[in-house]
Short mmCIF file of C-alpha atoms in Angstrom, two decimals:
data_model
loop_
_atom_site.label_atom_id
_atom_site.label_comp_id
_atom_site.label_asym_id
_atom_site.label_seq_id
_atom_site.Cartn_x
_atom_site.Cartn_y
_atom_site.Cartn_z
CA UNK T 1 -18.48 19.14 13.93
CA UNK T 2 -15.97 16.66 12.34
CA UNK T 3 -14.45 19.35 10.36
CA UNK T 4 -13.48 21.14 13.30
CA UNK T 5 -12.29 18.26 14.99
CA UNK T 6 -10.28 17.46 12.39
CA UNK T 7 -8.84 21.31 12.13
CA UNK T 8 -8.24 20.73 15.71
CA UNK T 9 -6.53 17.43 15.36
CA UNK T 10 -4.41 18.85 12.48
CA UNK T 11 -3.59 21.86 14.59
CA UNK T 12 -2.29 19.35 17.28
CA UNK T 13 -0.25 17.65 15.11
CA UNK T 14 1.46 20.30 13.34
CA UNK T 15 2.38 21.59 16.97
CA UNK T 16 4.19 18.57 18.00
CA UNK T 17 5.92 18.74 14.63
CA UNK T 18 9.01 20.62 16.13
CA UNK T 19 9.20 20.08 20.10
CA UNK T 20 12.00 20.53 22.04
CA UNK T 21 12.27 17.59 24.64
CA UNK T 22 15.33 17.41 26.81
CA UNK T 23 16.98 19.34 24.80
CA UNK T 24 16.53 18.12 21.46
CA UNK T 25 14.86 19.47 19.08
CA UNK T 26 12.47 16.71 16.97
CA UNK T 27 12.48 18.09 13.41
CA UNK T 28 9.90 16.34 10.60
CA UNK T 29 9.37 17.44 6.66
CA UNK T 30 5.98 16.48 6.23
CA UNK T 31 4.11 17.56 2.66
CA UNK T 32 1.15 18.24 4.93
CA UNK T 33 2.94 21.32 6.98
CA UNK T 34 5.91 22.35 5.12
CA UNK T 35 7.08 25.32 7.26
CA UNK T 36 7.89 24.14 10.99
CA UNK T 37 7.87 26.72 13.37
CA UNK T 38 11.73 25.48 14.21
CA UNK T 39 14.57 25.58 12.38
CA UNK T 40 16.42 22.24 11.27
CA UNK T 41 19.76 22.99 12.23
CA UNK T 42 19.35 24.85 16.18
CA UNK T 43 21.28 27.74 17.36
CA UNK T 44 23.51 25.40 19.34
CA UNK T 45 24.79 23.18 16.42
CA UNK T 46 25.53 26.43 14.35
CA UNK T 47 29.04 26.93 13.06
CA UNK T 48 30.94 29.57 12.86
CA UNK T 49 30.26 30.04 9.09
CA UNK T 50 26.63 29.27 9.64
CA UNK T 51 26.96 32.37 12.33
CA UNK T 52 28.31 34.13 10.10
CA UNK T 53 25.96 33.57 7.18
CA UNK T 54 23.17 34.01 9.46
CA UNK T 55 24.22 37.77 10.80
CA UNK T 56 24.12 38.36 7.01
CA UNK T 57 20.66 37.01 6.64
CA UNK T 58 19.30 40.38 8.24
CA UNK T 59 20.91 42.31 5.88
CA UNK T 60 20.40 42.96 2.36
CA UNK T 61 19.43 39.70 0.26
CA UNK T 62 20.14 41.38 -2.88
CA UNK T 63 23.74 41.34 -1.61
CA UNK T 64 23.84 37.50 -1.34
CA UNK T 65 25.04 35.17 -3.73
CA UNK T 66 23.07 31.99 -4.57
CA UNK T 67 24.55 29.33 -2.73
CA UNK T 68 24.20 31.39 0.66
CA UNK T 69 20.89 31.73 -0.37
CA UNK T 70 20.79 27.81 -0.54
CA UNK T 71 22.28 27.73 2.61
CA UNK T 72 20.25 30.01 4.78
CA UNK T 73 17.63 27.56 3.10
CA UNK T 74 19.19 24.38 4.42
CA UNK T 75 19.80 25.84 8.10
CA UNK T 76 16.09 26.70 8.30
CA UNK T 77 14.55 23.53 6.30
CA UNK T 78 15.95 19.92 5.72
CA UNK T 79 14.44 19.32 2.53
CA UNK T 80 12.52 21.66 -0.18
CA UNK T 81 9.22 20.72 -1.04
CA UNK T 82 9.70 19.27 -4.58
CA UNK T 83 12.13 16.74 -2.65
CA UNK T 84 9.69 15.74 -0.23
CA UNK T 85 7.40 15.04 -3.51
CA UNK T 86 10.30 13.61 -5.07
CA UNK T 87 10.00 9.64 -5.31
CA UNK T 88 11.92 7.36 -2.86
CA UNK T 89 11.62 4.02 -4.56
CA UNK T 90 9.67 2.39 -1.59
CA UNK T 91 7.40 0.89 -3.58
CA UNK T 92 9.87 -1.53 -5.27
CA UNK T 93 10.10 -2.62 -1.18
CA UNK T 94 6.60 -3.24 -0.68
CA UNK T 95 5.61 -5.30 -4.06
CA UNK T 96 8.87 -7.64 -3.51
CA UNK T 97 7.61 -7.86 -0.16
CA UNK T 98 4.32 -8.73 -1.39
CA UNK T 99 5.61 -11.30 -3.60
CA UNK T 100 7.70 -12.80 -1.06
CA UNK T 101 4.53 -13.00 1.10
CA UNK T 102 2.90 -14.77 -1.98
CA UNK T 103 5.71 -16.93 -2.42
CA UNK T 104 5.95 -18.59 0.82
CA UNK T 105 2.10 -18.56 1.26
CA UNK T 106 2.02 -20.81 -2.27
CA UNK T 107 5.04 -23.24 -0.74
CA UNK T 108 3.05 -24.08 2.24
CA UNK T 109 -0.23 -24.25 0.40
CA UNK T 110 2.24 -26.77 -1.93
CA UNK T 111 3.44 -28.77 1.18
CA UNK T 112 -0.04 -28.71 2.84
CA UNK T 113 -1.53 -30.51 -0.40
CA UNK T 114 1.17 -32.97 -0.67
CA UNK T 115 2.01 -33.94 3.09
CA UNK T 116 -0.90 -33.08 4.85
CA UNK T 117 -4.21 -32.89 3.27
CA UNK T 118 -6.22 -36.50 2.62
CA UNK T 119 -7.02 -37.73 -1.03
CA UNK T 120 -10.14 -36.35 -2.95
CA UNK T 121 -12.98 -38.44 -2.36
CA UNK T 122 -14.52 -40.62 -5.37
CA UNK T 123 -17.33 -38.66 -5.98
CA UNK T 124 -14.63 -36.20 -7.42
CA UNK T 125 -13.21 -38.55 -10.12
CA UNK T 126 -14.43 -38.32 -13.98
CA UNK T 127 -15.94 -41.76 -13.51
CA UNK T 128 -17.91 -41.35 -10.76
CA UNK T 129 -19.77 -38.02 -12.21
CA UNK T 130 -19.97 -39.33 -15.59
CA UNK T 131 -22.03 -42.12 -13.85
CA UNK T 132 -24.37 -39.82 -11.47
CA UNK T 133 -25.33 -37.86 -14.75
CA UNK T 134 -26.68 -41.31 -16.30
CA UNK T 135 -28.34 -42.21 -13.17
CA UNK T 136 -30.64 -39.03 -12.83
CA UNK T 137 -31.06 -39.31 -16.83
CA UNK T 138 -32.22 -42.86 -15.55
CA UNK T 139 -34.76 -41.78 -12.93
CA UNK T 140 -35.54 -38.63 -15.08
CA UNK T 141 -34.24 -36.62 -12.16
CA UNK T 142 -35.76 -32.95 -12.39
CA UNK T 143 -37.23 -33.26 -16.12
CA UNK T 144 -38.76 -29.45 -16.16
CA UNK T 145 -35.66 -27.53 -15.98
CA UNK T 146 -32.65 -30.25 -14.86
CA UNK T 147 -30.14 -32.13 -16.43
CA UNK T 148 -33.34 -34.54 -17.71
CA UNK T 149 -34.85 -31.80 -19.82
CA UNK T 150 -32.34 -31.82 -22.20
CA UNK T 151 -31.93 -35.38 -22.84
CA UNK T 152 -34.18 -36.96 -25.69
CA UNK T 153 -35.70 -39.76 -24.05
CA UNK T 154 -37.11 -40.93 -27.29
CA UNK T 155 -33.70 -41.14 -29.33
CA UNK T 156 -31.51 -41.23 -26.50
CA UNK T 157 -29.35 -38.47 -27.02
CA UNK T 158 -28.92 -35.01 -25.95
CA UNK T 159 -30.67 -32.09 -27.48
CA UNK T 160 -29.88 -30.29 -29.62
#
């Protein structure tokens, strides 16, 4: 059942690939569907060389020359599908983005810690841990498994 709502979807979205809506035409390359139903350039924007080179299109191809080959291409089709593929350099947008996002997150994470956020409490100076861990050696705090069990009571050191 998904698949065929998803052929269905698909189908949709191809279709509305090349609609005409008040008189223009809404032309998309897309890797996905490369073949529109519609031309790129329409039958109203032709010129009289495209007119021209199109009349010739029903003859013989043999007859044409390369570059009118080309450009029967490039009245039916914007882009060929090895440019489509080809890469745009958008991703050099998105990681400088990134890192500008990173950049200003760390400044105001900088400012917050300055200007705004209050000092660490004591417990979270050298001192003040340093003198918890003698206290539970003191009251032999957890002697089975803790910080006690591997203090030598009898030399008083740590084990080794």
């Amino acid at each position: 059942m998904a698949v065929n709502m998803l052929r269905i979807t698909s189908r949709r979205a191809i279709s509305t690939s090349c609609q005409r809506s008040s008189g223009i035409t809404v032309y998309a390359d897309r890797l996905d569907y490369p073949a529109p139903p519609c031309r790129f350039v329409t039958e109203a924007d032709l010129t009289s060389d495209m007119q021209a080179l199109k009349t010739k299109e029903g003859g013989d191809w043999k007859e044409l020359s390369l570059d009118e080959k080309v450009a029967l291409y490039r009245l039916s089709f914007d882009k060929s599908y090895s440019e489509m593929r080809a890469p745009t350099g958008e991703w050099k947008y998105i990681v400088g983005g990134v890192f500008a996002a990173c950049a200003v997150a760390i400044f105001f994470y900088g400012l917050q810690k300055k200007f705004i956020a209050p000092p660490l409490p004591e417990t979270m100076s050298k001192e003040w841990q340093e003198a918890a861990v003698k206290y539970n050696i003191a009251i032999r705090n957890n002697p089975v498994t803790g910080i006690a069990s591997q203090y030598d009571y009898e030399k008083n050191e740590w084990k080794k």
